[in-house]
Each structure stands twice: as structure tokens, then as C-alpha cells.
Coordinates of C-alpha atoms (C1' of nucleotides) in Angstrom, one line a residue:
Chain A
M1 CA 10.3 -3.2 -30.6
N2 CA 10.2 -6.9 -30.9
L3 CA 8.6 -8.5 -27.9
K4 CA 9.2 -12.1 -28.8
L5 CA 11.1 -13.9 -26.1
D6 CA 13.3 -16.8 -26.8
K7 CA 14.5 -19.4 -24.4
I8 CA 17.5 -17.3 -23.3
D9 CA 15.4 -14.2 -22.7
R10 CA 13.1 -16.2 -20.5
K11 CA 16.1 -17.6 -18.6
I12 CA 17.4 -14.0 -18.1
L13 CA 14.0 -12.9 -16.8
D14 CA 13.8 -15.8 -14.5
I15 CA 17.2 -15.0 -13.0
L16 CA 16.7 -11.3 -12.7
Q17 CA 13.3 -11.8 -11.1
S18 CA 14.9 -13.9 -8.3
N19 CA 18.2 -11.9 -8.1
A20 CA 18.4 -8.5 -9.6
K21 CA 21.8 -7.8 -8.2
I22 CA 23.6 -10.5 -10.2
T23 CA 26.6 -9.1 -12.2
N24 CA 26.4 -9.1 -15.9
A25 CA 29.4 -11.4 -16.0
Q26 CA 27.8 -14.0 -13.8
L27 CA 24.5 -13.7 -15.7
S28 CA 26.3 -14.3 -18.9
K29 CA 27.9 -17.4 -17.5
E30 CA 24.6 -18.8 -16.4
I31 CA 22.9 -18.3 -19.7
G32 CA 25.9 -19.4 -21.7
L33 CA 26.7 -16.2 -23.6
S34 CA 29.5 -13.7 -23.4
P35 CA 28.9 -10.5 -21.4
A36 CA 28.3 -8.2 -24.4
P37 CA 25.3 -9.9 -25.9
T38 CA 24.0 -10.7 -22.5
L39 CA 24.0 -7.0 -21.6
E40 CA 22.4 -6.2 -25.0
R41 CA 19.6 -8.6 -24.2
V42 CA 19.0 -7.2 -20.7
K43 CA 18.9 -3.6 -22.1
K44 CA 16.5 -4.7 -24.7
L45 CA 14.2 -6.2 -22.1
E46 CA 14.4 -3.0 -20.1
N47 CA 13.8 -0.7 -23.0
S48 CA 10.9 -2.7 -24.3
G49 CA 9.3 -2.4 -20.9
I50 CA 9.2 -6.1 -20.2
I51 CA 11.4 -5.4 -17.2
K52 CA 9.7 -2.5 -15.6
S53 CA 11.9 -1.8 -12.6
Y54 CA 14.1 -3.2 -9.9
H55 CA 13.3 -3.2 -6.2
A56 CA 14.8 -4.1 -2.9
K57 CA 12.6 -6.4 -0.8
L58 CA 12.6 -5.6 2.9
D59 CA 11.8 -7.7 6.0
T60 CA 8.6 -6.2 7.2
D61 CA 9.1 -7.4 10.8
K62 CA 12.6 -5.9 11.0
I63 CA 11.6 -2.5 9.8
G64 CA 8.8 -2.5 12.3
M65 CA 5.8 -3.1 10.0
G66 CA 4.6 -6.3 11.6
V67 CA 1.0 -6.1 10.5
S68 CA -0.1 -6.9 7.0
T69 CA -3.7 -7.2 5.8
F70 CA -6.0 -7.6 2.9
V71 CA -8.9 -5.3 2.8
Y72 CA -12.0 -5.9 0.7
A73 CA -13.6 -2.5 0.0
T74 CA -16.9 -1.8 -1.6
L75 CA -17.9 1.7 -2.7
K76 CA -21.3 3.4 -2.3
G77 CA -21.7 3.3 -6.1
H78 CA -19.2 1.9 -8.5
N79 CA -19.5 4.6 -11.1
K80 CA -16.5 6.2 -12.7
S81 CA -16.5 9.3 -10.6
N82 CA -16.6 7.4 -7.3
I83 CA -13.8 5.1 -8.4
E84 CA -11.7 8.1 -9.3
I85 CA -12.3 9.7 -5.9
F86 CA -11.4 6.5 -4.3
M87 CA -8.2 6.0 -6.3
E88 CA -7.0 9.4 -5.6
A89 CA -7.5 9.1 -1.9
I90 CA -5.9 5.6 -1.8
N91 CA -2.8 6.8 -3.7
K92 CA -2.1 9.3 -0.9
I93 CA -2.0 6.6 1.8
E94 CA 1.5 5.1 1.8
E95 CA 0.5 2.2 4.1
V96 CA -1.8 1.0 1.3
I97 CA 0.8 -0.7 -0.9
E98 CA -1.6 -2.4 -3.3
C99 CA -5.0 -1.6 -4.7
H100 CA -6.7 -3.8 -7.2
H101 CA -10.1 -3.4 -8.9
V102 CA -11.6 -6.9 -8.9
T103 CA -14.6 -8.6 -10.3
G104 CA -17.7 -8.5 -8.1
S105 CA -19.8 -5.4 -8.1
G106 CA -17.3 -2.6 -8.2
D107 CA -15.1 -3.8 -5.5
F108 CA -11.5 -3.4 -4.5
V109 CA -8.8 -5.5 -2.8
L110 CA -6.2 -3.5 -0.9
K111 CA -3.0 -4.7 0.8
V112 CA -2.2 -2.6 3.8
I113 CA 0.7 -2.7 6.1
A114 CA 1.0 -1.1 9.6
K115 CA 3.3 -1.1 12.6
D116 CA 0.9 -2.9 14.9
I117 CA -2.8 -3.5 15.3
A118 CA -3.4 -0.3 17.1
S119 CA -1.9 1.8 14.3
Y120 CA -3.7 -0.3 11.8
Q121 CA -7.0 0.4 13.4
Q122 CA -6.1 4.1 13.5
L123 CA -5.1 4.1 9.9
M124 CA -8.3 2.4 8.7
L125 CA -10.5 4.6 10.8
E126 CA -8.8 7.9 10.1
K127 CA -7.8 7.5 6.5
V128 CA -9.6 4.7 4.7
S129 CA -13.1 4.7 6.3
D130 CA -12.9 8.4 6.0
I131 CA -13.0 8.3 2.2
S132 CA -16.4 9.6 1.3
V133 CA -17.3 7.0 -1.3
V134 CA -16.3 4.0 0.8
D135 CA -19.2 1.9 1.8
N136 CA -18.0 -1.2 3.5
L137 CA -14.6 -2.5 4.6
Q138 CA -13.7 -6.0 5.5
S139 CA -10.2 -6.8 6.8
M140 CA -8.3 -10.0 6.8
V141 CA -5.1 -10.0 8.9
I142 CA -2.3 -12.0 7.4
L143 CA -1.2 -14.4 10.1
S144 CA 1.7 -15.8 8.0
T145 CA 2.9 -15.7 4.5
F146 CA 4.3 -18.9 3.2
K147 CA 4.7 -18.0 -0.4
D148 CA 5.6 -14.6 -1.8
S149 CA 7.4 -15.4 -5.0
K150 CA 8.8 -12.6 -7.0
V151 CA 9.3 -15.0 -9.8
M152 CA 6.5 -15.3 -12.3
P153 CA 6.6 -18.1 -14.8
I154 CA 6.9 -17.0 -18.4
P155 CA 4.9 -18.8 -21.1
E156 CA 6.5 -19.9 -24.3
Chain B
M1 CA 23.7 -6.8 14.9
N2 CA 22.2 -3.5 15.5
L3 CA 18.8 -3.1 13.9
K4 CA 18.2 0.5 14.9
L5 CA 17.5 2.6 11.8
D6 CA 18.3 6.3 11.7
K7 CA 17.0 8.8 9.3
I8 CA 19.7 8.1 6.7
D9 CA 19.1 4.4 6.8
R10 CA 15.4 4.9 6.2
K11 CA 16.2 7.1 3.3
I12 CA 18.5 4.5 1.8
L13 CA 15.8 1.8 2.2
D14 CA 13.2 4.1 0.6
I15 CA 15.4 4.7 -2.4
L16 CA 16.5 1.1 -2.8
Q17 CA 12.9 -0.1 -2.6
S18 CA 11.9 2.2 -5.5
N19 CA 15.1 1.8 -7.5
A20 CA 17.4 -1.1 -6.7
K21 CA 19.7 -0.4 -9.6
I22 CA 20.9 3.0 -8.4
T23 CA 24.7 3.2 -8.3
N24 CA 26.4 3.6 -4.9
A25 CA 27.8 6.9 -6.1
Q26 CA 24.3 8.3 -6.9
L27 CA 22.8 6.9 -3.8
S28 CA 25.5 8.5 -1.7
K29 CA 24.7 11.9 -3.3
E30 CA 21.0 11.5 -2.6
I31 CA 21.5 10.8 1.0
G32 CA 24.3 13.3 1.5
L33 CA 27.2 11.0 2.4
S34 CA 30.3 9.9 0.6
P35 CA 30.4 6.5 -1.2
A36 CA 32.3 4.6 1.4
P37 CA 30.0 5.0 4.4
T38 CA 27.0 4.7 2.1
L39 CA 28.2 1.3 0.9
E40 CA 28.9 0.4 4.5
R41 CA 25.4 1.2 5.5
V42 CA 23.9 -0.7 2.6
K43 CA 26.0 -3.8 3.4
K44 CA 24.9 -3.5 7.0
L45 CA 21.3 -3.4 5.9
E46 CA 21.8 -6.4 3.7
N47 CA 23.7 -8.5 6.3
S48 CA 21.2 -7.7 9.0
G49 CA 18.5 -9.1 6.8
I50 CA 16.5 -5.8 6.7
I51 CA 17.1 -5.9 3.0
K52 CA 16.2 -9.5 2.0
S53 CA 16.7 -9.5 -1.7
Y54 CA 16.5 -7.6 -5.0
H55 CA 14.1 -8.4 -7.7
A56 CA 13.2 -7.3 -11.3
K57 CA 9.6 -6.4 -11.7
L58 CA 8.1 -7.5 -15.0
D59 CA 5.2 -6.3 -17.1
T60 CA 2.7 -9.2 -16.8
D61 CA 0.9 -8.3 -20.0
K62 CA 4.1 -8.1 -22.0
I63 CA 5.3 -11.5 -20.9
G64 CA 1.9 -13.0 -21.7
M65 CA 0.5 -13.4 -18.2
G66 CA -2.5 -11.2 -18.6
V67 CA -4.8 -12.7 -16.0
S68 CA -4.2 -12.1 -12.3
T69 CA -6.5 -13.2 -9.5
F70 CA -7.0 -13.4 -5.8
V71 CA -8.3 -16.7 -4.6
Y72 CA -9.9 -17.2 -1.2
A73 CA -9.4 -20.8 -0.2
T74 CA -10.9 -22.7 2.7
L75 CA -9.6 -26.1 3.8
K76 CA -11.7 -29.1 4.9
G77 CA -10.3 -28.7 8.4
H78 CA -7.7 -26.2 9.4
N79 CA -5.6 -28.5 11.5
K80 CA -1.8 -28.5 11.2
S81 CA -1.5 -31.5 9.0
N82 CA -4.0 -30.3 6.5
I83 CA -2.3 -26.9 6.4
E84 CA 1.0 -28.6 5.7
I85 CA -0.4 -30.7 2.9
F86 CA -1.9 -27.5 1.4
M87 CA 1.3 -25.6 1.7
E88 CA 3.4 -28.2 0.1
A89 CA 1.0 -28.6 -2.8
I90 CA 0.8 -24.8 -3.3
N91 CA 4.6 -24.4 -3.3
K92 CA 4.8 -26.6 -6.3
I93 CA 2.5 -24.5 -8.4
E94 CA 4.5 -21.7 -9.9
E95 CA 1.5 -19.8 -11.1
V96 CA 0.5 -19.3 -7.4
I97 CA 2.9 -16.4 -6.7
E98 CA 1.6 -15.6 -3.2
C99 CA -0.1 -17.6 -0.4
H100 CA -1.1 -16.1 2.9
H101 CA -2.7 -17.6 5.9
V102 CA -5.3 -15.1 7.0
T103 CA -7.7 -14.6 9.9
G104 CA -11.0 -16.2 9.5
S105 CA -11.4 -19.9 10.2
G106 CA -8.2 -21.4 8.8
D107 CA -8.4 -19.7 5.4
F108 CA -5.9 -18.6 2.8
V109 CA -5.6 -15.9 0.2
L110 CA -3.7 -16.7 -2.9
K111 CA -2.5 -14.6 -5.8
V112 CA -2.5 -16.5 -9.0
I113 CA -1.4 -15.5 -12.5
A114 CA -2.2 -17.1 -15.8
K115 CA -1.9 -16.6 -19.5
D116 CA -5.6 -16.2 -20.1
I117 CA -8.9 -17.2 -18.6
A118 CA -8.9 -20.6 -20.2
S119 CA -5.5 -21.5 -18.8
Y120 CA -6.5 -20.0 -15.5
Q121 CA -9.6 -22.3 -15.4
Q122 CA -7.5 -25.3 -16.3
L123 CA -4.9 -24.4 -13.7
M124 CA -7.5 -24.1 -10.9
L125 CA -9.3 -27.2 -11.9
E126 CA -6.3 -29.4 -12.5
K127 CA -3.9 -28.2 -9.9
V128 CA -5.6 -26.2 -7.1
S129 CA -9.0 -27.8 -6.7
D130 CA -7.3 -31.1 -6.9
I131 CA -5.4 -30.6 -3.6
S132 CA -7.2 -33.1 -1.3
V133 CA -7.6 -30.8 1.6
V134 CA -9.1 -27.9 -0.3
D135 CA -12.8 -27.4 0.5
N136 CA -13.9 -24.2 -1.2
L137 CA -12.3 -21.8 -3.7
Q138 CA -13.5 -18.3 -4.5
S139 CA -11.8 -16.4 -7.3
M140 CA -11.7 -12.7 -7.8
V141 CA -10.2 -11.6 -11.2
I142 CA -8.2 -8.5 -11.1
L143 CA -9.6 -6.1 -13.6
S144 CA -7.0 -3.5 -13.1
T145 CA -4.3 -2.7 -10.6
F146 CA -3.9 1.0 -9.9
K147 CA -1.5 0.8 -7.0
D148 CA 1.3 -1.7 -6.6
S149 CA 3.9 0.1 -4.6
K150 CA 7.1 -1.7 -3.9
V151 CA 7.9 1.0 -1.4
M152 CA 6.8 0.4 2.2
P153 CA 6.9 3.3 4.7
I154 CA 9.3 2.7 7.5
P155 CA 8.3 3.9 11.0
E156 CA 10.7 5.9 13.1
Chain C
dA1 C1' 25.2 -14.1 -55.5
dT2 C1' 24.4 -9.8 -52.9
dT3 C1' 22.5 -7.2 -49.6
dT4 C1' 20.5 -6.4 -45.1
dG5 C1' 19.8 -7.3 -40.5
dT6 C1' 20.8 -9.7 -36.4
dA7 C1' 23.4 -12.0 -32.9
dC8 C1' 27.5 -13.0 -31.2
dC9 C1' 32.5 -12.7 -29.4
dG10 C1' 37.0 -10.8 -27.6
dA11 C1' 39.5 -7.0 -26.3
dA12 C1' 40.0 -2.2 -25.0
dT13 C1' 38.0 1.4 -22.5
dT14 C1' 35.4 3.5 -19.1
dA15 C1' 32.7 3.5 -15.0
dT16 C1' 31.8 1.7 -10.6
dA17 C1' 32.6 -0.7 -6.4
dT18 C1' 35.5 -1.7 -2.8
dT19 C1' 39.3 -1.2 0.3
dT20 C1' 42.4 1.4 2.8
dT21 C1' 44.0 5.2 5.4
dG22 C1' 43.8 8.7 8.5
dC23 C1' 40.9 12.2 10.7
dA24 C1' 36.9 13.9 13.5
dT25 C1' 33.3 13.1 16.7
dC26 C1' 31.2 11.1 20.5
dT27 C1' 30.7 8.5 24.8
dA28 C1' 32.1 6.7 29.0
dA29 C1' 35.3 6.0 32.5
dT30 C1' 38.9 7.9 35.3
Chain D
dA1 C1' 39.0 17.9 32.3
dT2 C1' 41.4 13.9 30.2
dT3 C1' 41.9 9.6 28.2
dA4 C1' 40.4 5.3 25.8
dG5 C1' 37.5 3.1 22.8
dA6 C1' 34.2 3.1 19.4
dT7 C1' 31.9 4.9 15.5
dG8 C1' 31.4 7.4 11.4
dC9 C1' 33.4 9.9 7.9
dA10 C1' 36.1 11.7 3.4
dA11 C1' 39.5 11.0 0.1
dA12 C1' 42.6 8.3 -2.5
dA13 C1' 44.1 4.0 -4.4
dT14 C1' 43.0 -0.4 -6.0
dA15 C1' 40.1 -4.0 -7.8
dT16 C1' 36.3 -5.4 -10.3
dA17 C1' 32.6 -4.9 -13.4
dA18 C1' 30.1 -2.7 -17.1
dT19 C1' 30.2 -0.8 -21.6
dT20 C1' 31.8 0.2 -26.1
dC21 C1' 33.9 -1.1 -30.4
dG22 C1' 35.4 -3.6 -34.3
dG23 C1' 34.9 -7.5 -36.5
dT24 C1' 32.8 -12.3 -37.7
dA25 C1' 29.1 -15.5 -38.7
dC26 C1' 24.7 -16.6 -39.9
dA27 C1' 19.9 -16.2 -41.9
dA28 C1' 16.5 -14.1 -44.7
dA29 C1' 15.2 -11.3 -48.5
dT30 C1' 16.2 -9.6 -53.0

DNA sequence: ATTTGTACCGAATTATATTTTGCATCTAAT
DNA sequence: ATTAGATGCAAAATATAATTCGGTACAAAT
């Protein structure tokens, strides 16, 4: 599988990142090819794994998930087994929508969403703090998000 | 516009969050309705703004954006005018894909992507540190991401 | 020069989305 | 209880879009 991206591929990726629901016909117009090779390129991008998946983005307020936070979590020891215990527990909590292992002594950044502050507190106390290997948790509540781009730049 | 979501709506949202490319026919099967009312519901969810948009998710490594970081930024003073200067500058930097205003004295969390550490450093020095109102920057490099769910739970 | 592979186009085919129609259910007012 | 209005539905018909197919052009390798 050839992963080399030309200018047209990058344009396709740019467009599909910002609007996944564009029709192939419209996409082909915007990149200046006919529908057939356009579709071929898109399929190639999908099959090669460059495009991993397609997702609907929801309005958190409108679905009643008004509280979003970042949580910085430290473990009691950042050995492999503790990390595995942590990962497994985190994966079961659907309100934890992201979990990243970051530099700094074995620490993690989580993104958590909740209905309101009360349910957030409950969630953290009952589900996250409760994970045996968790040492410290530090929450930052997101007051507002003024950039949340789903479009990543693609280097040449 | 009625924003009340019933069980079927929540199921639709759940499915479209994890797979935006599902056909209406398949979606209707999974929720147990016929295509017509299914499409009606999806359109209603789109028009009401509950579904904001649809996006392709790319593989950061495969597009050559191997470095992702969280950056905690503090401003020299967190008054309205400084925040506006900061926001405007940040919006122009396409490598900064997220920017959130968080609790703590006027601080921000950014998510930044780059080709490699060298270009990351260059980006931060030349574009981010350079914003006049920025006081302090603290970077955390993401070593690995083991949860990045695009599916938010929806409360009843 | 010939072969091989790749990318492209236009047209035909197939799949899918959208609209329409009419029926069933529910609610509220009489 | 009955009626009127609204809502939601299934099924069929239509419109639109995606996909496939055959063929052409071009580039690189032999």
C-alpha cells in the first residue's frame, strides 16, 4: 500500500475532515477530477488506514452534557501493570472520552464529560478515584472552547 | 424546535457518532424503524443542531503528524482584551487544533500537532511563544493515546 | 519499441436517498 | 364516547448518487 499523498489527496483529506457528508460528485468537482477516480482515491485512503473512520459531532449542551473537563491523573507507581489496570478501568467509563499517556512521571490526561457539576463530582468520586492505582487527580473545568478543529494540517 | 430525545433518537446519535457513513437503510434496521421515519429523525437532529457536523478521522502517524501535545498556557493578564488577542492569534495557527479556556486563573489548554519534535519546537517558538500576551507555556507530549472515543454518552 | 502499471474519463448500472401517499395511534376538546 | 388535530409510521414511487466497466493516455522499466 502506497502511503504517498499528492496534492489532490491532501485536498480530499482536508475536505473530508471538515465535511464527511459531501457527495462524491461534489467532492470530485472541488478537486477537479471526475467521480470515478475521485472515489478510487477516497477508497484508497480508507483502505490504507489514512482515513480511520467517520463520526458525527454533537452539540454537548443540546444533548445535556454541559460539563467538560480535563483531568490530570497520576498513578501510585507508573509500572506496566498499574498502567494496564488503569487503562482497563478507564475504558469502561463512557464519560471518559479521551485518555492520553503523557510525558511527566507516568501521568495521564483525561477528557471527561458530564451532565452537570453534581454528576461530574459523583462520577469522579465513584468511578475514577475508585480505581485502585490512582494516586492523584487534578480537574480543570472547561469554561469555553473556542477552537475545536477537526481538520489537521497535512505536511507535504 | 423540539429538543427532547427519546430512546430511538439516542440510539441514532450513538450510531452516527461511531459511524457517520452508515446508510439510512442500515441505520433504520438497527433502530427498528423503516427508512422514511429514520431519515426524518436524522434530519430533525441535524436541523436542530444536535448533530453539528460530520468529520473524517485520520491516522496522525500515517499523514506524518506524529507528535501531539497538550499545552497549558497562561496569559500575562487574563482580561478580556488579552484573551481576545490570544484567541485571534491561536485561530490562525492550524497546528493548534484545540483551545479551551479552563478554570484556574485565566488559563488555557491547547492541543497541538506537529510533524516531529523539531517542527514542534519551531512552531511553539515562532508562533505560540511569540503571541504578545502569552506569559508561560507548559508542554506535555502525548506518548500514546489509548482512548479517543468519538462517542459521547447521552443522558435520558 | 514493447510491456507494465497507473490514473483518468464517460457512460451504464446499481444502490441509495428522498418524497409521497395513506394508514394508525395518540391527545385534547367537546 | 366522539371528533379534530397532530404525530409517527410503512410502503411504493421517484430522484439522486454511488459504483462498475470498458477504454484511453501517459510514464517508467525492459
